[in-house]
Amino acid sequence: MKKFFQAICLATVFVMILSLGAFAASIELDTPQVDTAAREVVLSGKVASPAADQQVTIVVLKSSASLSSMTDDDIVYLDQIAVNSDNTFSFSFGIAADKGDAFTAYLGGTEVATVAYKAINLGTAKPGDVTGDGAVTLADYNLVLANYQKTTSVGDANGDGVVTLADYNMVLAYYGK
């Protein structure tokens, strides 16, 4: 049943990506509330111009993965929730310690025009550690270079949504530390 639910949610995410611009709804995402000791996260926000019975889909991936290239092993959390009558939503979930410390949460839906995303750091991820493995290594450097000048969270060391020279410099500054 879990695999079936994951397949449905993944299909929803891909439909959401493929239909960008076809709908008027958009997601305004609040800053994640993170309890590092309990490893719990609350994501909330509002849907502008939602459709009737709007659902929000959340996919939390390891920070080294992206929606376009994710595998089952990259998925840390996956769920859907209904939008409240006041157009707000809220997700609360925990992340197991063996999953790492750095993640990206993607939120969207079948009636949402653009996918919103936020970085989640459970407090022990090092600056420049874009892979989320706890160390700044050649893998982090390569991920920044592979995504250089792209608007993505993959390889985005400083969390501004674009992989730039600043991200490259952050990885170099913390390399091997």
XYZ file of C-alpha atoms in Angstrom:
177
model
C 0.000 0.000 0.000
C 2.875 2.359 0.835
C 4.447 1.845 -2.619
C 1.048 2.484 -4.245
C 0.658 5.736 -2.277
C 4.217 6.759 -3.218
C 3.508 6.029 -6.881
C 0.348 8.169 -6.778
C 2.179 11.032 -5.051
C 5.103 10.813 -7.469
C 2.698 10.842 -10.400
C 1.072 13.951 -8.903
C 4.478 15.624 -8.583
C 5.369 14.855 -12.198
C 1.981 16.092 -13.449
C 2.566 19.200 -11.354
C 5.973 19.754 -12.974
C 4.740 19.067 -16.503
C 1.780 21.414 -16.150
C 3.675 24.468 -14.906
C 1.941 27.602 -16.034
C -1.334 25.850 -16.879
C -3.027 26.823 -13.602
C -3.438 30.037 -11.639
C -2.825 28.765 -8.082
C 0.491 29.405 -6.354
C 2.022 28.438 -3.018
C 3.409 30.917 -0.505
C 5.644 28.894 1.795
C 6.511 30.035 5.317
C 9.959 29.532 6.833
C 10.155 25.921 8.080
C 9.948 25.438 11.853
C 12.686 22.980 12.770
C 13.147 21.214 16.092
C 16.688 19.878 15.684
C 16.679 17.896 18.935
C 13.484 16.000 18.042
C 14.312 16.054 14.276
C 10.808 17.333 13.546
C 9.791 19.846 10.918
C 6.625 21.899 10.391
C 6.007 23.321 6.931
C 3.127 25.696 6.449
C 1.897 28.259 4.010
C -0.958 29.498 1.917
C -2.302 28.690 -1.530
C -3.287 31.739 -3.567
C -6.294 31.101 -5.838
C -6.702 27.426 -4.931
C -8.989 25.114 -6.863
C -11.942 23.440 -5.151
C -10.753 20.624 -2.886
C -7.124 21.688 -3.440
C -4.447 19.292 -2.179
C -0.821 20.172 -1.471
C 1.808 17.532 -2.173
C 5.073 17.596 -0.245
C 8.180 15.709 -1.311
C 11.229 15.996 0.950
C 14.447 14.879 -0.731
C 18.029 14.540 0.375
C 19.738 17.804 -0.544
C 21.819 16.106 -3.235
C 18.690 15.115 -5.217
C 16.248 17.048 -7.371
C 12.684 16.418 -8.503
C 13.826 15.719 -12.043
C 16.379 13.069 -11.070
C 15.115 11.596 -7.793
C 15.054 7.913 -6.918
C 13.164 6.081 -4.170
C 16.310 6.277 -1.999
C 16.305 10.095 -2.268
C 12.786 10.458 -0.838
C 12.782 11.247 2.886
C 9.106 12.185 3.250
C 6.129 12.149 0.913
C 2.524 13.131 1.649
C -0.538 15.088 0.565
C -2.781 17.278 2.667
C -5.956 19.204 1.985
C -5.909 22.993 1.948
C -7.958 24.522 4.797
C -10.975 26.730 4.142
C -8.811 29.830 4.755
C -6.404 28.617 2.000
C -3.679 27.641 4.505
C -1.979 24.290 5.041
C 0.447 22.772 7.538
C 2.557 19.594 7.517
C 4.317 18.171 10.554
C 6.757 15.300 10.137
C 9.891 13.740 11.562
C 13.083 12.761 9.769
C 15.105 9.769 10.972
C 18.752 10.402 11.896
C 20.012 7.877 9.343
C 18.628 10.057 6.504
C 21.168 12.852 7.060
C 20.783 16.493 8.063
C 20.252 18.545 4.896
C 17.097 18.294 2.776
C 14.934 20.176 0.323
C 11.146 20.229 0.672
C 9.216 20.659 -2.587
C 5.537 21.639 -2.412
C 3.012 21.769 -5.202
C -0.194 20.203 -6.456
C -2.070 19.346 -9.615
C -3.695 22.787 -9.676
C -0.587 24.766 -8.670
C 1.324 26.799 -11.270
C 4.816 26.602 -9.751
C 6.587 24.294 -7.318
C 7.718 25.991 -4.101
C 10.749 24.719 -2.222
C 12.647 25.351 0.984
C 15.902 24.016 2.372
C 15.702 22.160 5.681
C 18.766 21.865 7.905
C 18.487 19.817 11.068
C 21.332 21.726 12.662
C 24.401 19.603 12.138
C 24.927 20.029 8.403
C 28.160 21.881 7.748
C 28.362 25.009 5.600
C 29.198 23.930 2.048
C 27.864 20.390 2.601
C 25.410 20.332 -0.301
C 25.207 16.523 -0.350
C 24.051 16.341 3.282
C 26.539 13.613 4.225
C 28.147 15.595 7.077
C 31.404 16.456 5.289
C 32.501 18.926 2.625
C 34.200 16.778 0.011
C 34.813 16.438 -3.696
C 31.207 15.254 -4.055
C 29.976 18.676 -2.844
C 32.351 20.471 -5.196
C 31.163 18.347 -8.140
C 27.493 18.954 -7.290
C 28.031 22.720 -7.287
C 29.870 22.564 -10.614
C 27.191 20.330 -12.187
C 24.483 22.843 -11.270
C 26.452 26.069 -11.718
C 24.276 29.019 -12.853
C 21.055 27.005 -12.480
C 18.015 27.990 -10.452
C 17.839 24.944 -8.212
C 18.318 23.864 -4.619
C 20.718 21.088 -5.695
C 24.239 22.389 -5.116
C 22.935 25.625 -3.582
C 25.250 25.935 -0.567
C 23.973 29.323 0.631
C 20.245 28.621 0.134
C 19.429 31.536 -2.182
C 17.882 29.329 -4.893
C 20.624 29.801 -7.512
C 23.977 27.999 -7.772
C 26.587 30.739 -8.205
C 30.196 31.604 -7.470
C 29.165 32.244 -3.852
C 28.182 28.558 -3.487
C 31.440 27.451 -5.111
C 33.420 29.682 -2.743
C 31.539 28.332 0.292
C 32.381 24.742 -0.663
C 36.035 25.692 -1.190
C 36.180 27.559 2.153
C 34.899 24.538 4.100
C 36.449 21.787 1.963
C 37.846 19.000 4.140
C 36.752 20.636 7.409
